[in-house]
């Protein structure tokens, strides 16, 4: 084999070997997504002792909006919160957007202002990491500003 052919073969092997590494590390890059929501359903499942107590469930459904683009919903969110103690809940949420889903999780004290970890996603948001900051702007119906800070 000539030196030129050997170099080409070596270069091809390096490129083929590096491709999966480059693709594997290609998560969601640094970005920020700012949208709003409107709560469409909120169901509380009272477990055990009557009234707020550990183990109670809150199931929340929301419509997601980007009013700068369209007045129609761009997606939905489904959130499940479990009461831990009187003012503390563990919440997991799935935010279904046009190009994939973002999954969040964490403990919160109040739904007026809170932050959750972004623990993953699908499609465009595959392997997403970062945080979600939620700020309530209205209570009846509940409306919130959602800021997804994607770090990778």
Short mmCIF file of C-alpha atoms in Angstrom, two decimals:
data_model
loop_
_atom_site.label_atom_id
_atom_site.label_comp_id
_atom_site.label_asym_id
_atom_site.label_seq_id
_atom_site.Cartn_x
_atom_site.Cartn_y
_atom_site.Cartn_z
CA UNK A 1 0.00 0.00 0.00
CA UNK A 2 1.38 3.42 -0.92
CA UNK A 3 1.94 6.15 1.67
CA UNK A 4 -0.88 8.23 0.17
CA UNK A 5 -3.33 5.34 0.35
CA UNK A 6 -2.20 4.58 3.91
CA UNK A 7 -2.76 8.21 4.96
CA UNK A 8 -6.21 8.26 3.37
CA UNK A 9 -7.15 5.01 5.11
CA UNK A 10 -5.90 6.34 8.47
CA UNK A 11 -7.78 9.62 7.99
CA UNK A 12 -10.97 7.73 7.10
CA UNK A 13 -10.62 5.52 10.19
CA UNK A 14 -10.20 8.61 12.43
CA UNK A 15 -13.28 10.27 10.89
CA UNK A 16 -15.42 7.12 11.23
CA UNK A 17 -14.27 6.59 14.83
CA UNK A 18 -14.88 10.25 15.78
CA UNK A 19 -18.37 10.48 14.26
CA UNK A 20 -20.21 8.54 17.02
CA UNK A 21 -18.37 10.55 19.70
CA UNK A 22 -19.39 13.84 18.09
CA UNK A 23 -22.99 12.66 17.71
CA UNK A 24 -23.18 11.25 21.25
CA UNK A 25 -22.10 14.58 22.74
CA UNK A 26 -24.54 16.54 20.60
CA UNK A 27 -27.16 17.32 23.20
CA UNK A 28 -29.36 20.38 23.38
CA UNK A 29 -26.99 23.32 23.30
CA UNK A 30 -27.21 26.46 25.42
CA UNK A 31 -30.57 28.12 24.72
CA UNK A 32 -33.49 29.82 26.41
CA UNK A 33 -37.15 29.22 25.61
CA UNK A 34 -39.73 31.66 26.99
CA UNK A 35 -43.39 30.72 26.66
CA UNK A 36 -46.62 31.03 28.65
CA UNK A 37 -49.23 28.57 29.83
CA UNK A 38 -52.87 28.45 30.82
CA UNK A 39 -54.01 25.78 33.29
CA UNK A 40 -56.91 23.80 31.82
CA UNK A 41 -57.31 21.16 34.52
CA UNK A 42 -56.27 20.69 38.16
CA UNK A 43 -57.33 17.55 40.02
CA UNK A 44 -56.41 16.90 43.66
CA UNK A 45 -56.49 13.30 44.88
CA UNK A 46 -56.80 13.31 48.68
CA UNK A 47 -54.97 10.26 50.05
CA UNK A 48 -55.25 9.05 53.64
CA UNK A 49 -56.19 11.75 56.19
CA UNK A 50 -58.83 14.20 54.93
CA UNK A 51 -57.27 17.50 53.86
CA UNK A 52 -53.70 18.30 52.81
CA UNK A 53 -51.37 15.52 53.98
CA UNK A 54 -48.33 13.56 52.76
CA UNK A 55 -49.12 11.42 49.72
CA UNK A 56 -51.83 13.68 48.29
CA UNK A 57 -51.59 14.05 44.52
CA UNK A 58 -52.18 17.06 42.28
CA UNK A 59 -52.58 16.40 38.56
CA UNK A 60 -52.26 19.50 36.38
CA UNK A 61 -52.86 19.92 32.65
CA UNK A 62 -51.86 23.10 30.80
CA UNK A 63 -51.98 24.53 27.30
CA UNK A 64 -48.69 26.11 26.18
CA UNK A 65 -48.48 29.32 24.13
CA UNK A 66 -45.99 31.43 22.24
CA UNK A 67 -48.19 34.44 21.53
CA UNK A 68 -45.40 36.12 19.54
CA UNK A 69 -45.94 33.40 16.92
CA UNK A 70 -49.62 32.37 17.16
CA UNK A 71 -52.63 32.87 19.43
CA UNK A 72 -53.28 29.10 19.30
CA UNK A 73 -51.67 26.62 21.73
CA UNK A 74 -48.29 25.28 20.59
CA UNK A 75 -48.30 22.34 23.01
CA UNK A 76 -49.40 20.91 26.33
CA UNK A 77 -47.95 20.18 29.75
CA UNK A 78 -48.81 17.42 32.20
CA UNK A 79 -47.56 17.79 35.77
CA UNK A 80 -47.86 15.45 38.74
CA UNK A 81 -47.12 16.76 42.25
CA UNK A 82 -47.03 14.62 45.39
CA UNK A 83 -47.32 16.29 48.80
CA UNK A 84 -44.31 15.56 50.99
CA UNK A 85 -45.13 17.73 54.02
CA UNK A 86 -47.55 20.61 54.58
CA UNK A 87 -45.97 23.14 52.17
CA UNK A 88 -43.61 20.93 50.15
CA UNK A 89 -44.37 18.93 46.99
CA UNK A 90 -42.31 16.80 44.63
CA UNK A 91 -43.30 17.61 41.04
CA UNK A 92 -42.54 16.00 37.68
CA UNK A 93 -43.64 17.60 34.43
CA UNK A 94 -43.66 16.76 30.74
CA UNK A 95 -43.84 19.74 28.37
CA UNK A 96 -44.85 18.65 24.86
CA UNK A 97 -43.65 21.21 22.31
CA UNK A 98 -43.72 21.16 18.49
CA UNK A 99 -40.19 19.68 18.17
CA UNK A 100 -40.14 17.32 21.16
CA UNK A 101 -40.72 17.12 24.89
CA UNK A 102 -38.88 18.54 27.89
CA UNK A 103 -39.06 16.67 31.21
CA UNK A 104 -38.66 18.43 34.58
CA UNK A 105 -38.46 17.29 38.19
CA UNK A 106 -37.91 18.71 41.66
CA UNK A 107 -39.37 19.83 44.98
CA UNK A 108 -41.32 23.08 45.31
CA UNK A 109 -42.82 25.05 48.16
CA UNK A 110 -45.27 27.26 46.28
CA UNK A 111 -46.64 27.27 42.75
CA UNK A 112 -46.41 31.08 42.63
CA UNK A 113 -42.67 31.10 41.83
CA UNK A 114 -40.46 28.03 41.58
CA UNK A 115 -37.56 26.40 39.76
CA UNK A 116 -37.24 22.78 38.61
CA UNK A 117 -34.41 20.82 37.03
CA UNK A 118 -34.65 19.85 33.37
CA UNK A 119 -33.77 16.17 33.48
CA UNK A 120 -34.19 15.16 29.84
CA UNK A 121 -36.35 15.24 26.78
CA UNK A 122 -37.05 13.76 23.38
CA UNK A 123 -36.37 14.64 19.74
CA UNK A 124 -34.84 18.17 19.56
CA UNK A 125 -34.51 18.15 23.38
CA UNK A 126 -32.91 14.70 23.62
CA UNK A 127 -30.50 14.71 26.61
CA UNK A 128 -31.62 18.23 27.62
CA UNK A 129 -30.31 19.61 30.91
CA UNK A 130 -30.82 22.92 32.67
CA UNK A 131 -33.60 24.54 34.66
CA UNK A 132 -37.18 25.74 34.33
CA UNK A 133 -38.26 28.90 36.16
CA UNK A 134 -42.04 29.34 36.54
CA UNK A 135 -43.67 32.65 37.52
CA UNK A 136 -47.43 32.84 38.10
CA UNK A 137 -49.07 35.89 36.49
CA UNK A 138 -52.76 35.13 37.13
CA UNK A 139 -54.70 32.80 39.44
CA UNK A 140 -58.13 32.50 37.83
CA UNK A 141 -57.49 30.97 35.39
CA UNK A 142 -53.92 30.20 36.41
CA UNK A 143 -51.44 31.56 33.88
CA UNK A 144 -47.68 31.36 34.12
CA UNK A 145 -44.53 32.47 32.36
CA UNK A 146 -42.17 29.52 31.72
CA UNK A 147 -38.47 30.12 31.07
CA UNK A 148 -36.54 26.99 30.06
CA UNK A 149 -32.79 27.56 30.44
CA UNK A 150 -31.15 24.76 28.48
CA UNK A 151 -27.48 24.20 29.24
CA UNK A 152 -26.81 21.13 27.15
#
